[in-house]
Coordinates of C-alpha atoms in Angstrom, one line a residue:
M1 CA -8.5 27.4 10.0
S2 CA -11.6 25.4 9.1
M3 CA -11.7 22.7 6.4
L4 CA -13.5 23.2 3.1
K5 CA -16.9 21.6 3.2
I6 CA -17.9 19.5 0.3
N7 CA -21.2 21.4 -0.1
D8 CA -19.3 24.7 -0.3
L9 CA -17.0 23.1 -3.0
R10 CA -20.1 21.9 -4.9
S11 CA -21.6 25.3 -4.9
Y12 CA -18.4 26.9 -6.1
L13 CA -18.1 24.3 -8.9
K14 CA -21.7 24.7 -10.0
N15 CA -21.1 28.3 -10.7
K16 CA -18.3 27.5 -13.1
S17 CA -18.8 26.9 -16.8
N18 CA -17.5 23.7 -18.4
Q19 CA -14.5 25.6 -19.8
E20 CA -13.7 27.0 -16.4
L21 CA -13.9 23.5 -14.8
I22 CA -11.6 22.1 -17.5
K23 CA -9.2 24.9 -16.9
E24 CA -9.3 24.3 -13.1
I25 CA -8.7 20.5 -13.5
V26 CA -5.8 21.2 -15.8
E27 CA -4.3 23.6 -13.3
L28 CA -4.7 21.0 -10.5
S29 CA -3.0 18.4 -12.7
K30 CA -0.1 20.8 -13.2
Q31 CA 0.3 21.6 -9.5
F32 CA -0.3 18.2 -8.0
P33 CA 1.4 15.1 -9.5
V34 CA -1.1 12.8 -7.7
V35 CA -4.0 14.6 -9.5
K36 CA -2.2 14.2 -12.8
E37 CA -1.7 10.5 -12.2
Y38 CA -5.3 10.0 -11.1
Y39 CA -6.6 11.5 -14.4
R40 CA -4.0 9.7 -16.4
T41 CA -5.4 6.4 -15.1
K42 CA -8.9 7.5 -16.1
V43 CA -7.8 8.5 -19.6
D44 CA -5.4 5.5 -20.1
P45 CA -6.3 2.5 -17.8
D46 CA -3.1 0.7 -18.9
F47 CA -1.2 3.4 -17.1
E48 CA -2.4 2.0 -13.8
I49 CA 0.2 -0.7 -14.0
E50 CA 3.0 1.8 -14.7
I51 CA 1.9 3.9 -11.7
F52 CA 1.7 0.8 -9.6
E53 CA 5.3 0.0 -10.5
K54 CA 6.3 3.5 -9.6
Y55 CA 4.9 3.2 -6.1
K56 CA 6.3 -0.3 -5.6
K57 CA 9.7 1.1 -6.5
I58 CA 9.3 3.8 -3.9
I59 CA 8.8 1.1 -1.3
Q60 CA 11.6 -1.0 -2.6
D61 CA 14.0 1.9 -2.5
E62 CA 13.3 2.5 1.2
F63 CA 14.5 -1.0 1.9
F64 CA 17.1 -1.6 -0.8
H65 CA 18.1 1.6 -2.5
Y66 CA 20.1 1.2 -5.7
K67 CA 22.8 3.4 -4.2
G68 CA 23.2 1.1 -1.2
F69 CA 21.5 0.8 2.2
G70 CA 17.9 2.0 2.2
K71 CA 16.7 4.9 4.3
L72 CA 13.8 3.1 5.9
K73 CA 11.5 6.1 6.1
Y74 CA 8.3 4.4 7.1
S75 CA 6.4 7.6 6.4
N76 CA 7.5 7.5 2.7
I77 CA 6.3 3.9 2.5
N78 CA 3.0 4.6 4.0
K79 CA 2.6 7.7 1.9
A80 CA 3.2 5.7 -1.3
I81 CA 0.5 3.2 -0.3
R82 CA -1.9 6.0 0.6
D83 CA -1.2 7.9 -2.6
F84 CA -1.7 4.8 -4.7
K85 CA -5.0 4.1 -3.0
K86 CA -6.1 7.6 -4.0
I87 CA -5.2 7.0 -7.6
S88 CA -6.3 3.4 -8.1
K89 CA -9.5 1.6 -7.2
N90 CA -8.0 -1.8 -8.3
S91 CA -8.2 -3.8 -5.0
K92 CA -5.8 -6.5 -6.4
L93 CA -3.1 -3.9 -7.1
I94 CA -3.6 -2.2 -3.8
A95 CA -3.3 -5.5 -2.0
E96 CA -0.2 -6.3 -4.0
L97 CA 1.4 -3.0 -2.9
M98 CA 0.6 -3.7 0.7
I99 CA 1.9 -7.2 0.6
S100 CA 5.1 -6.0 -1.1
Y101 CA 5.7 -3.8 2.0
S102 CA 5.6 -6.8 4.2
E103 CA 7.7 -9.0 1.8
L104 CA 10.4 -6.4 1.4
G105 CA 10.5 -5.8 5.1
V106 CA 11.1 -9.5 5.8
E107 CA 13.6 -9.7 3.0
F108 CA 15.4 -6.7 4.6
M109 CA 15.4 -8.5 8.0
I110 CA 16.8 -11.7 6.4
E111 CA 19.5 -9.7 4.6
Y112 CA 20.7 -7.5 7.5
G113 CA 19.7 -9.7 10.5
D114 CA 18.4 -8.4 13.8
V115 CA 17.7 -4.7 13.1
D116 CA 15.5 -3.0 15.7
E117 CA 12.2 -3.1 17.4
R118 CA 10.7 -0.3 15.3
L119 CA 11.3 -2.4 12.1
Y120 CA 9.6 -5.4 13.6
N121 CA 6.6 -3.3 14.7
N122 CA 6.3 -1.6 11.3
I123 CA 6.5 -4.9 9.4
L124 CA 3.9 -6.6 11.7
R125 CA 1.6 -3.6 11.3
S126 CA 2.0 -3.7 7.5
Y127 CA 1.2 -7.4 7.6
I128 CA -1.9 -6.8 9.7
N129 CA -3.0 -3.9 7.4
A130 CA -2.5 -6.1 4.3
L131 CA -4.6 -8.9 5.9
D132 CA -7.3 -6.4 6.9
Y133 CA -7.5 -5.1 3.3
I134 CA -7.3 -8.6 1.8
F135 CA -10.3 -9.8 3.9
K136 CA -12.3 -6.7 3.4
N137 CA -12.0 -7.0 -0.4
G138 CA -12.5 -10.8 -0.7
L139 CA -9.0 -11.5 -1.8
E140 CA -8.2 -14.3 0.7
E141 CA -7.9 -17.1 -1.8
K142 CA -5.7 -15.1 -4.1
C143 CA -3.3 -13.9 -1.3
K144 CA -3.3 -16.7 1.2
D145 CA -0.1 -18.4 -0.1
R146 CA 1.9 -15.2 -0.2
M147 CA 0.8 -14.2 3.3
N148 CA 1.8 -17.7 4.5
H149 CA 5.1 -17.5 2.8
I150 CA 5.9 -14.2 4.6
R151 CA 4.9 -15.8 7.9
E152 CA 7.2 -18.8 7.2
D153 CA 10.1 -16.6 6.2
V154 CA 10.2 -14.7 9.5
V155 CA 10.3 -17.8 11.7
G156 CA 14.1 -18.1 11.1
V157 CA 14.8 -14.4 11.6
D158 CA 13.4 -13.9 15.1
W159 CA 11.4 -16.5 17.1
E160 CA 9.2 -14.0 19.0
F161 CA 8.5 -12.0 15.8
G162 CA 7.8 -15.3 13.9
D163 CA 5.4 -16.3 16.7
N164 CA 3.6 -12.9 16.4
M165 CA 3.3 -13.2 12.6
S166 CA 2.0 -16.8 12.9
E167 CA -0.5 -15.8 15.5
V168 CA -1.8 -13.0 13.3
Y169 CA -1.9 -15.2 10.2
Y170 CA -3.9 -18.0 11.9
E171 CA -6.2 -15.4 13.5
Y172 CA -7.2 -14.4 10.0
F173 CA -7.0 -17.7 8.1
S174 CA -8.3 -20.1 10.7
N175 CA -11.9 -19.3 9.9
F176 CA -11.1 -19.1 6.2
D177 CA -9.6 -22.6 6.3
N178 CA -12.7 -23.9 8.2
E179 CA -15.0 -22.6 5.5
D180 CA -13.1 -24.5 2.9
E181 CA -13.9 -27.9 4.6

């Protein structure tokens, strides 16, 4: 099955009246919660914080579920971040969500000790993804202390993992620190 081409979609939409377009968007909002959330943030910008908290809670629950031990479904965590990126264009909130993933992962490691290789790999990947996003969006100054705090927290959990996190941190921030001088 082939994907819908944007030009075909545009042609389809151009043939619709305003009333038909409104009806179609309302239907999409009813069928797809992400579409509803997207438009809600357009209508009510303050709702963006509420939506952010919802997605942050999804991530928290994967690590520390209110009913006990989290499920640690990395696909749910990554989906929450992807979905929020589709809804929000606020780079600070997106970075905050990505950093939260790393922070919660490290907190989980500290709480439960040596878990498994997959957890280490996922947390390291989330840390790198957050740093990539932070640097692409010019948020280095705002996020540097938190990213360093995450790095410092893992040193006591596992030496090799701590070394890996430190290496990544300094790879990103060594040039940033040199620019400040």
